[in-house]
Amino acid sequence: MRKIKIFDTTLRDGEQSPGASMNVEEKIQVAKQLKKLGVDIIEAGFPIASPGDFEAVNRISKEVKGIVVAGLCRARDEDIERAAEALIPAEQKRIHTFIATSDIHLKHKLRMDRQQVIEAAVKAVKKARQYTDDVEFSAEDATRSDWDYLCKVIEEVIKVGATTVNIPDTVGYTIPQEYGELIEYILNKVPNIDKATISVHCHNDLGLAVANSLTAILKGAGQVECTINGIGERAGNAALEEIVMALKVRGDFFKADTNIVTQEIYRTSRLISKITGMVVQPNKAIVGANAFAHEAGIHQDGVLKERTTYEIMRPEDIGIPSSKIVLGKHSGRHAFKKRLEELGFSLSEDELNRAFDRFKKLADQKKYIFNEDLEALVSDEVLRIAEFYNLIDLEVSSGTKKKPTATVRLKINGEEKQITVSGDGPVDSVYKAITELTGSKAELNKFEIKAITGGTDALGEVTVILEEGGHTVRGHGSDTDIIVASAKAYINALNKLAIKNKKS
Ligand code: KIV
Ligand code: ZN
């Protein structure tokens, strides 16, 4: 079995998904879970892109040990210096530098000729090697590049010390057979290719990212770049869970495996979905709600008689919790902590205390607390501290004969402010009040409300999409009171916008 390295870019390319931005605390939580999942390399961010990205790479380097932490940079001195600085505390660091190699990019974006790009790539790799022996070079838009030119670039960067060479399908253009042939071509044409690992990085514009990645592995790629739930630019990146499980289930065919602890897949998927607010489609392979649900009578009958008739993997292989036992107000701290761990949350003592406090309050309002409630509670209440806007209090009056009115008190950057506003309905009044208090100019593009579990005491979960100045963010909030959940979702999105605005 060949060991394929898993390079997770959820925190970098994944975070580039419209609306998927995460704050630093959330990124640290994700990085810790990726470590548990067993990925080989975490691409923690693009340090020069913003102070927030720098801080995320720096804090992950400090707080997540025993794993390679990578920082992305263009082939420019200032980018590489910034990435190197962010990575100083890392036990094992990788500098990942890139420049485009396709004529389309050279002509229209870089305005450089082929020789200039080779020189910039070589200079960048040499510079990166001053800070670490682990240097990855990516030939952006490789799949639309001239193959011989691409081989030349790869040869030159390996000569000066690139230890991984990445062949990105940046625009999701290639198809499996062609991509496989490209990998073979590189293996045959680049004389020093044995000195580096070939990496693949596929986007999903034609729905082929996973198929392309797997074909490249078959042809000799040794590293695959992917994201949890396949999130990423536009249609996303190759989904980590699909690649890993294809290799595991069809090890007989691929003769390759990974270091991934597959039992952590489901938890990681849920965590990413909760933090980014990006819902996993029910029929999504491996982690979708229906991935292991047998509806047809014939299938159910077959599975009951012999599981393997219709199941090629078991839910427990990817860590779908077998225990559906619900928690309630008599559940103790130990059971609570254990369940959170099963769900993939590793909280500090302080976070756990706060979460347990919230849990007890919720258990007073709601008899049964399900896994979904716990996920919502933790991602809502615990991971979102130190924010710019905080909801302090909310009071709403409405009725068949009353004009709906909301009084909202917010803490904005440490200062408390309150306002009373009327609107068309209770949510409208609350949103008007928040808009006035924050002075937000953001446009509300989507408002969605759903009950997380059954019953009238269920937690209501609200998702909103806001847009401002070219940035789109998703906010979510949950509470047994749907008006409070709506306020939380709006404020969550405004906090994300505040981060985005700081970045740009
Ligand atoms: O898609 C791409 O080309 C990238 C590179 C920066 C690796 O994300
Ligand atoms: Zn990419």
Coordinates of C-alpha atoms and ligand atoms in Angstrom, one line a residue:
M1 CA 0.0 0.0 0.0
R2 CA 1.3 3.4 -0.9
K3 CA 0.7 6.1 1.7
I4 CA -1.0 9.2 0.2
K5 CA -0.4 12.4 2.1
I6 CA -3.6 14.4 2.9
F7 CA -3.1 18.1 2.6
D8 CA -6.2 19.8 4.0
T9 CA -6.9 23.3 2.7
T10 CA -10.3 23.8 4.4
L11 CA -8.9 26.8 6.3
R12 CA -7.5 28.4 3.2
D13 CA -9.2 27.4 -0.1
G14 CA -12.3 26.2 1.8
E15 CA -12.6 29.5 3.6
Q16 CA -12.6 31.1 0.2
S17 CA -16.2 29.7 -0.4
P18 CA -18.6 32.5 -0.6
G19 CA -20.0 33.0 2.9
A20 CA -17.7 30.5 4.6
S21 CA -15.4 32.9 6.5
M22 CA -14.3 31.8 10.0
N23 CA -12.9 33.8 12.8
V24 CA -9.6 32.9 14.5
E25 CA -11.1 31.0 17.4
E26 CA -13.2 28.9 14.9
K27 CA -10.1 28.2 12.8
I28 CA -8.2 26.9 15.8
Q29 CA -11.1 24.7 16.7
V30 CA -11.1 23.3 13.2
A31 CA -7.3 22.8 13.1
K32 CA -7.5 20.8 16.4
Q33 CA -10.1 18.6 14.8
L34 CA -8.1 18.2 11.6
K35 CA -5.2 17.0 13.8
K36 CA -7.5 14.4 15.4
L37 CA -8.7 13.4 11.9
G38 CA -5.1 12.6 11.0
V39 CA -4.4 14.9 8.1
D40 CA -0.7 15.2 7.3
I41 CA -0.6 18.9 6.5
I42 CA -3.0 21.8 7.5
E43 CA -2.9 24.8 5.1
A44 CA -3.9 27.3 7.8
G45 CA -4.2 30.4 5.6
F46 CA -2.6 33.0 3.4
P47 CA -0.7 35.2 5.9
I48 CA -0.2 38.2 3.7
A49 CA -3.9 38.4 2.7
S50 CA -5.0 40.0 6.0
P51 CA -4.0 40.4 9.7
G52 CA -6.7 37.8 10.5
D53 CA -5.1 35.2 8.2
F54 CA -1.7 36.0 9.6
E55 CA -3.0 35.5 13.2
A56 CA -4.8 32.3 12.3
V57 CA -1.6 30.8 10.8
N58 CA 0.4 32.0 13.7
R59 CA -1.9 30.8 16.4
I60 CA -2.4 27.4 14.7
S61 CA 1.4 27.1 14.5
K62 CA 1.6 27.8 18.2
E63 CA -1.3 25.7 19.4
V64 CA -1.5 22.7 17.2
K65 CA 1.6 20.5 17.4
G66 CA 2.6 17.3 15.8
I67 CA 1.5 18.2 12.4
V68 CA 2.8 20.2 9.4
V69 CA 1.3 23.7 9.2
A70 CA 1.5 25.4 5.8
G71 CA 1.1 29.0 4.9
L72 CA 0.3 30.1 1.3
C73 CA 2.1 32.9 -0.5
R74 CA 2.5 34.2 -4.0
A75 CA 5.9 34.0 -5.5
R76 CA 6.9 37.3 -4.0
D77 CA 9.5 38.2 -1.3
E78 CA 7.1 40.1 0.9
D79 CA 4.5 37.2 0.8
I80 CA 7.2 34.6 1.7
E81 CA 8.6 36.7 4.5
R82 CA 5.1 37.2 6.0
A83 CA 4.3 33.4 5.7
A84 CA 7.7 32.6 7.3
E85 CA 7.0 35.0 10.2
A86 CA 3.5 33.6 10.8
L87 CA 5.0 30.1 10.8
I88 CA 7.8 30.8 13.3
P89 CA 6.1 28.9 16.2
A90 CA 5.3 25.8 14.1
E91 CA 7.0 22.5 15.0
Q92 CA 6.9 21.5 11.4
K93 CA 6.4 24.2 8.8
R94 CA 5.8 24.3 5.1
I95 CA 5.9 27.3 2.9
H96 CA 3.6 27.0 -0.1
T97 CA 4.4 29.4 -2.9
F98 CA 2.6 29.6 -6.2
I99 CA 2.6 31.4 -9.6
A100 CA 0.5 30.7 -12.6
T101 CA 1.9 28.9 -15.6
S102 CA -0.9 29.0 -18.2
D103 CA -0.5 31.4 -21.1
I104 CA -4.0 32.8 -20.3
H105 CA -2.8 33.8 -16.8
L106 CA 0.6 35.0 -18.0
K107 CA -0.8 37.2 -20.7
H108 CA -3.9 38.7 -18.9
K109 CA -3.2 38.5 -15.2
L110 CA 0.6 38.4 -14.6
R111 CA 1.6 40.2 -17.8
M112 CA 4.9 38.3 -17.7
D113 CA 6.5 36.0 -20.3
R114 CA 7.4 32.4 -19.7
Q115 CA 11.0 33.0 -18.8
Q116 CA 10.0 35.7 -16.3
V117 CA 7.6 33.2 -14.6
I118 CA 10.4 30.6 -14.4
E119 CA 12.7 33.1 -12.8
A120 CA 10.0 34.3 -10.3
A121 CA 9.2 30.7 -9.4
V122 CA 12.9 29.8 -8.9
K123 CA 13.5 32.9 -6.8
A124 CA 10.5 32.2 -4.6
V125 CA 11.5 28.6 -3.9
K126 CA 15.0 29.7 -3.1
K127 CA 13.8 32.4 -0.8
A128 CA 11.3 30.0 0.9
R129 CA 14.1 27.5 1.5
Q130 CA 15.9 30.0 3.6
Y131 CA 13.1 29.5 6.2
T132 CA 12.3 25.8 5.9
D133 CA 13.4 22.6 4.1
D134 CA 9.7 21.8 3.4
V135 CA 8.7 24.0 0.4
E136 CA 5.8 23.4 -1.9
F137 CA 5.5 25.0 -5.3
S138 CA 2.2 25.2 -7.1
A139 CA 1.9 25.9 -10.8
E140 CA -1.5 27.7 -10.8
D141 CA -3.8 26.8 -13.7
A142 CA -1.4 23.9 -14.5
T143 CA -4.1 22.0 -16.4
R144 CA -4.5 24.8 -19.0
S145 CA -0.7 25.2 -19.3
D146 CA 1.5 24.0 -22.1
W147 CA 2.7 20.6 -20.8
D148 CA 6.3 21.0 -21.9
Y149 CA 6.6 24.4 -20.3
L150 CA 4.9 23.1 -17.1
C151 CA 7.5 20.3 -17.0
K152 CA 10.3 22.9 -17.4
V153 CA 9.0 25.0 -14.5
I154 CA 8.7 21.9 -12.3
E155 CA 12.2 20.8 -13.1
E156 CA 13.6 24.2 -12.3
V157 CA 11.8 24.6 -8.9
I158 CA 12.9 21.1 -7.9
K159 CA 16.5 22.0 -8.8
V160 CA 16.4 24.8 -6.2
G161 CA 14.7 22.8 -3.5
A162 CA 11.0 22.4 -3.9
T163 CA 10.1 19.2 -2.1
T164 CA 6.4 19.1 -3.2
V165 CA 5.2 20.2 -6.7
N166 CA 1.5 20.8 -7.0
I167 CA -0.4 20.5 -10.2
P168 CA -3.6 22.4 -9.6
D169 CA -6.7 22.2 -11.7
T170 CA -7.5 25.7 -10.6
V171 CA -10.6 26.2 -12.7
G172 CA -11.9 22.7 -12.6
Y173 CA -11.4 22.2 -16.3
T174 CA -9.7 18.9 -16.7
I175 CA -11.2 15.4 -16.9
P176 CA -9.9 12.2 -15.3
Q177 CA -8.2 10.6 -18.3
E178 CA -6.5 13.8 -19.3
Y179 CA -5.4 14.7 -15.8
G180 CA -4.0 11.1 -15.3
E181 CA -2.1 11.5 -18.6
L182 CA -0.7 14.8 -17.4
I183 CA 0.6 13.3 -14.2
E184 CA 2.2 10.4 -16.2
Y185 CA 3.7 13.0 -18.6
I186 CA 5.3 14.9 -15.7
L187 CA 6.7 11.7 -14.2
N188 CA 8.2 10.7 -17.6
K189 CA 9.5 14.1 -18.7
V190 CA 10.8 15.8 -15.5
P191 CA 14.3 14.3 -15.0
N192 CA 14.5 15.2 -11.2
I193 CA 10.8 14.4 -10.4
D194 CA 12.0 11.6 -8.0
K195 CA 13.3 14.4 -5.7
A196 CA 9.8 15.7 -5.0
T197 CA 6.3 14.6 -4.2
I198 CA 3.7 15.2 -6.8
S199 CA 0.6 16.9 -5.3
V200 CA -2.8 17.3 -6.9
H201 CA -5.4 20.0 -6.2
C202 CA -8.7 19.8 -8.0
H203 CA -11.6 22.2 -8.2
N204 CA -15.1 20.9 -8.8
D205 CA -16.5 23.2 -11.5
L206 CA -17.5 20.2 -13.7
G207 CA -18.2 17.9 -10.7
L208 CA -15.0 16.0 -11.3
A209 CA -12.7 17.1 -8.6
V210 CA -12.7 13.8 -6.7
A211 CA -12.5 11.6 -9.8
N212 CA -9.6 13.7 -11.1
S213 CA -7.8 13.4 -7.8
L214 CA -8.2 9.7 -7.6
T215 CA -7.0 9.2 -11.2
A216 CA -3.9 11.2 -10.4
I217 CA -3.3 9.1 -7.4
L218 CA -3.5 6.0 -9.6
K219 CA -0.9 7.5 -11.9
G220 CA 1.5 8.3 -9.1
A221 CA 0.6 11.4 -7.2
G222 CA 1.7 11.2 -3.6
Q223 CA -0.2 14.0 -2.1
V224 CA -3.8 15.2 -2.5
E225 CA -5.2 18.6 -1.5
C226 CA -8.8 18.6 -0.4
T227 CA -11.3 20.1 1.9
I228 CA -13.9 18.9 4.4
N229 CA -17.4 18.7 2.7
G230 CA -15.7 19.8 -0.5
I231 CA -16.0 23.5 0.4
G232 CA -13.9 26.0 -1.6
E233 CA -13.8 28.5 -4.3
R234 CA -16.9 28.5 -6.6
A235 CA -18.1 24.9 -6.9
G236 CA -15.5 23.8 -4.2
N237 CA -12.5 21.6 -3.9
A238 CA -12.2 17.8 -3.9
A239 CA -13.9 16.5 -0.8
L240 CA -11.5 14.9 1.6
E241 CA -14.0 12.4 2.9
E242 CA -14.8 11.1 -0.6
I243 CA -11.2 10.6 -1.5
V244 CA -10.3 9.0 1.7
M245 CA -13.2 6.6 1.7
A246 CA -12.7 5.7 -1.9
L247 CA -9.1 4.7 -1.1
K248 CA -10.3 2.8 2.0
V249 CA -13.2 1.0 0.5
R250 CA -11.4 0.3 -2.8
G251 CA -7.9 -0.3 -1.4
D252 CA -7.9 -3.5 -3.5
F253 CA -7.9 -1.3 -6.6
F254 CA -5.9 1.8 -5.6
K255 CA -3.3 -0.1 -3.6
A256 CA -3.0 3.1 -1.6
D257 CA -4.2 4.4 1.7
T258 CA -3.9 7.5 4.1
N259 CA -3.3 8.3 7.7
I260 CA -6.8 9.5 8.2
V261 CA -8.7 8.2 11.2
T262 CA -11.9 7.7 9.3
Q263 CA -14.0 7.5 12.5
E264 CA -13.4 11.3 12.9
I265 CA -14.8 12.1 9.4
Y266 CA -18.4 12.7 10.5
R267 CA -17.5 14.9 13.5
T268 CA -15.2 17.0 11.3
S269 CA -17.9 17.3 8.7
R270 CA -20.5 18.5 11.2
L271 CA -18.1 20.9 12.8
I272 CA -17.3 22.6 9.5
S273 CA -20.9 22.7 8.5
K274 CA -21.8 24.3 11.9
I275 CA -19.0 26.8 11.9
T276 CA -19.4 27.9 8.3
G277 CA -23.2 27.6 8.2
M278 CA -22.8 25.7 4.9
V279 CA -25.4 22.9 5.0
V280 CA -24.3 19.5 3.7
Q281 CA -26.7 18.3 1.0
P282 CA -28.7 15.3 2.2
N283 CA -27.5 13.1 -0.7
K284 CA -23.9 14.1 -0.3
A285 CA -21.6 11.0 -0.5
I286 CA -20.2 9.8 2.9
V287 CA -21.5 12.5 5.1
G288 CA -24.9 13.5 3.8
A289 CA -27.9 12.7 6.1
N290 CA -29.1 10.1 3.6
A291 CA -25.7 8.5 2.9
F292 CA -26.6 5.4 4.9
A293 CA -30.4 5.6 4.8
H294 CA -32.1 2.7 3.0
E295 CA -35.6 3.7 1.9
A296 CA -36.6 1.0 -0.6
G297 CA -38.2 -2.1 1.1
I298 CA -36.1 -4.5 -0.9
H299 CA -32.9 -2.7 0.3
Q300 CA -34.1 -2.6 3.9
D301 CA -34.9 -6.3 3.8
G302 CA -31.5 -7.1 2.2
V303 CA -29.6 -5.0 4.8
L304 CA -31.4 -6.6 7.7
K305 CA -30.5 -10.1 6.3
E306 CA -26.9 -9.2 5.5
R307 CA -25.6 -5.7 5.7
T308 CA -23.2 -6.1 2.8
T309 CA -26.0 -6.6 0.3
Y310 CA -26.5 -2.9 0.0
E311 CA -23.8 -1.3 2.2
I312 CA -20.2 -0.8 1.0
M313 CA -19.1 0.8 4.3
R314 CA -20.6 1.1 7.7
P315 CA -21.8 4.3 9.4
E316 CA -19.4 3.6 12.3
D317 CA -16.5 3.6 9.9
I318 CA -16.9 7.3 9.5
G319 CA -17.9 7.9 13.1
I320 CA -21.6 8.4 12.8
P321 CA -22.6 8.3 16.5
S322 CA -24.3 5.0 17.2
S323 CA -25.6 6.4 20.5
K324 CA -28.7 8.5 19.9
I325 CA -29.3 8.5 23.7
V326 CA -30.5 12.0 24.5
L327 CA -29.2 14.2 27.3
G328 CA -31.5 16.0 29.6
K329 CA -31.5 18.2 32.8
H330 CA -30.3 15.3 34.9
S331 CA -27.2 14.6 32.7
G332 CA -24.0 15.4 34.5
R333 CA -20.9 17.3 33.4
H334 CA -19.1 14.1 32.6
A335 CA -21.7 12.8 30.2
F336 CA -22.0 16.2 28.6
K337 CA -18.3 16.5 28.1
K338 CA -18.1 12.9 26.7
R339 CA -20.9 13.6 24.2
L340 CA -19.3 16.8 23.0
E341 CA -16.0 14.9 22.5
E342 CA -17.9 12.3 20.4
L343 CA -19.3 15.2 18.4
G344 CA -15.8 16.5 17.7
F345 CA -15.7 19.5 20.1
S346 CA -12.5 19.6 22.2
L347 CA -13.2 22.6 24.5
S348 CA -10.9 24.3 27.0
E349 CA -12.0 24.1 30.7
D350 CA -13.4 27.6 30.5
E351 CA -15.3 26.9 27.2
L352 CA -16.6 23.7 28.7
N353 CA -17.9 25.5 31.8
R354 CA -19.7 28.1 29.7
A355 CA -21.1 25.4 27.4
F356 CA -22.3 23.4 30.4
D357 CA -24.0 26.5 31.8
R358 CA -25.9 27.0 28.5
F359 CA -26.7 23.3 28.4
K360 CA -28.3 23.5 31.9
K361 CA -30.4 26.5 30.9
L362 CA -31.5 24.8 27.7
A363 CA -32.4 21.6 29.6
D364 CA -34.7 23.7 31.7
Q365 CA -36.6 24.8 28.6
K366 CA -36.4 21.6 26.7
K367 CA -36.8 18.1 27.9
Y368 CA -34.6 16.2 25.6
I369 CA -31.3 17.5 24.3
F370 CA -30.3 15.9 21.0
N371 CA -26.8 15.8 19.3
E372 CA -28.0 18.5 16.9
D373 CA -29.0 20.7 19.8
L374 CA -25.5 20.3 21.4
E375 CA -23.8 21.1 18.1
A376 CA -25.9 24.3 17.7
L377 CA -25.4 25.3 21.3
V378 CA -21.6 24.9 21.2
S379 CA -21.1 26.5 17.8
D380 CA -23.5 29.3 18.7
E381 CA -22.6 30.1 22.3
V382 CA -19.0 29.0 22.9
L383 CA -17.0 29.5 19.7
R384 CA -18.2 33.0 19.3
I385 CA -16.5 35.1 22.0
A386 CA -14.7 38.4 21.8
E387 CA -16.9 39.6 19.0
F388 CA -17.5 43.1 17.8
Y389 CA -21.3 43.0 18.2
N390 CA -22.9 41.2 21.2
L391 CA -26.5 40.8 22.0
I392 CA -27.2 41.8 25.6
D393 CA -31.0 41.9 25.7
L394 CA -34.0 41.7 23.5
E395 CA -37.7 42.3 24.2
V396 CA -40.4 42.1 21.6
S397 CA -44.2 42.7 21.7
S398 CA -46.5 41.7 18.9
G399 CA -50.0 40.4 18.5
T400 CA -53.0 40.5 16.2
K401 CA -53.9 44.0 17.3
K402 CA -50.5 45.4 18.2
K403 CA -47.8 47.1 16.1
P404 CA -44.8 44.8 16.5
T405 CA -42.1 46.6 18.5
A406 CA -38.6 45.5 19.5
T407 CA -36.2 46.8 22.1
V408 CA -32.7 45.6 21.5
R409 CA -29.6 46.2 23.6
L410 CA -26.3 45.5 22.0
K411 CA -22.7 45.8 23.2
I412 CA -20.8 47.3 20.3
N413 CA -17.0 47.1 20.6
G414 CA -17.4 47.2 24.4
E415 CA -20.1 50.0 24.6
E416 CA -23.7 49.2 25.4
K417 CA -26.4 50.8 23.2
Q418 CA -30.2 50.3 23.2
I419 CA -33.0 51.3 20.8
T420 CA -36.8 50.6 20.4
V421 CA -38.1 50.3 16.9
S422 CA -41.4 49.2 15.3
G423 CA -41.6 47.0 12.1
D424 CA -43.9 44.8 10.0
G425 CA -43.4 41.8 12.3
P426 CA -41.3 40.8 15.3
V427 CA -38.3 39.7 13.3
D428 CA -38.5 42.8 11.1
S429 CA -38.6 45.1 14.2
V430 CA -35.6 43.3 15.7
Y431 CA -33.6 43.5 12.4
K432 CA -34.5 47.2 12.0
A433 CA -33.3 47.9 15.6
I434 CA -30.0 46.0 15.0
T435 CA -29.5 47.8 11.7
E436 CA -30.0 51.2 13.4
L437 CA -27.7 50.3 16.3
T438 CA -24.9 49.0 14.1
G439 CA -25.3 51.4 11.2
S440 CA -25.0 48.4 8.9
K441 CA -25.6 48.9 5.2
A442 CA -25.6 45.2 4.5
E443 CA -28.3 43.8 2.3
L444 CA -30.2 40.8 3.6
N445 CA -30.2 38.3 0.7
K446 CA -31.6 35.3 2.6
F447 CA -33.5 34.5 5.8
E448 CA -34.2 30.9 6.6
I449 CA -35.7 29.4 9.7
K450 CA -36.0 25.7 10.7
A451 CA -36.6 23.6 13.7
I452 CA -33.5 21.5 14.6
T453 CA -35.4 18.7 16.1
G454 CA -39.1 17.8 16.5
G455 CA -41.6 19.3 19.0
T456 CA -42.7 22.9 19.8
D457 CA -39.8 23.2 22.3
A458 CA -37.3 22.5 19.6
L459 CA -34.4 24.8 19.0
G460 CA -35.1 27.1 16.1
E461 CA -32.1 27.6 13.8
V462 CA -31.9 30.7 11.6
T463 CA -29.6 31.2 8.7
V464 CA -29.1 34.6 7.0
I465 CA -27.0 35.7 4.1
L466 CA -25.8 39.3 4.1
E467 CA -24.0 41.1 1.4
E468 CA -22.0 44.3 1.7
G469 CA -19.2 45.8 -0.5
G470 CA -18.7 42.6 -2.5
H471 CA -18.6 40.4 0.5
T472 CA -21.2 37.7 1.1
V473 CA -21.4 36.1 4.6
R474 CA -23.7 33.6 6.2
G475 CA -24.7 33.9 9.8
H476 CA -26.5 31.4 11.9
G477 CA -28.1 31.4 15.4
S478 CA -30.2 29.0 17.4
D479 CA -32.4 29.3 20.4
T480 CA -35.7 27.9 21.7
D481 CA -37.1 31.4 20.9
I482 CA -37.0 31.9 17.2
I483 CA -36.9 35.7 17.5
V484 CA -33.8 35.4 19.6
A485 CA -32.4 32.9 17.1
S486 CA -33.1 35.4 14.3
A487 CA -31.3 38.2 16.2
K488 CA -28.3 35.9 16.9
A489 CA -28.0 34.9 13.2
Y490 CA -28.1 38.5 12.1
I491 CA -25.5 39.6 14.6
N492 CA -23.3 36.6 13.7
A493 CA -23.4 37.6 10.1
L494 CA -22.6 41.2 11.0
N495 CA -19.6 40.0 13.0
K496 CA -18.4 38.0 10.0
L497 CA -18.8 41.1 7.8
A498 CA -16.8 43.1 10.4
I499 CA -14.0 40.6 10.0
K500 CA -14.2 40.7 6.2
N501 CA -14.2 44.5 6.2
K502 CA -11.1 44.5 8.4
K503 CA -9.4 42.1 6.0
S504 CA -10.0 44.2 2.9
Ligands
KIV1 O1 -6.6 26.4 -7.1 C1 -5.4 26.8 -7.1 O2 -4.7 26.9 -8.1 C2 -4.9 27.1 -5.8 C3 -3.5 27.3 -5.7 C4 -3.1 28.5 -4.9 C5 -2.8 26.1 -5.1 O3 -5.7 27.2 -4.8
ZN2 ZN -7.5 26.0 -5.2

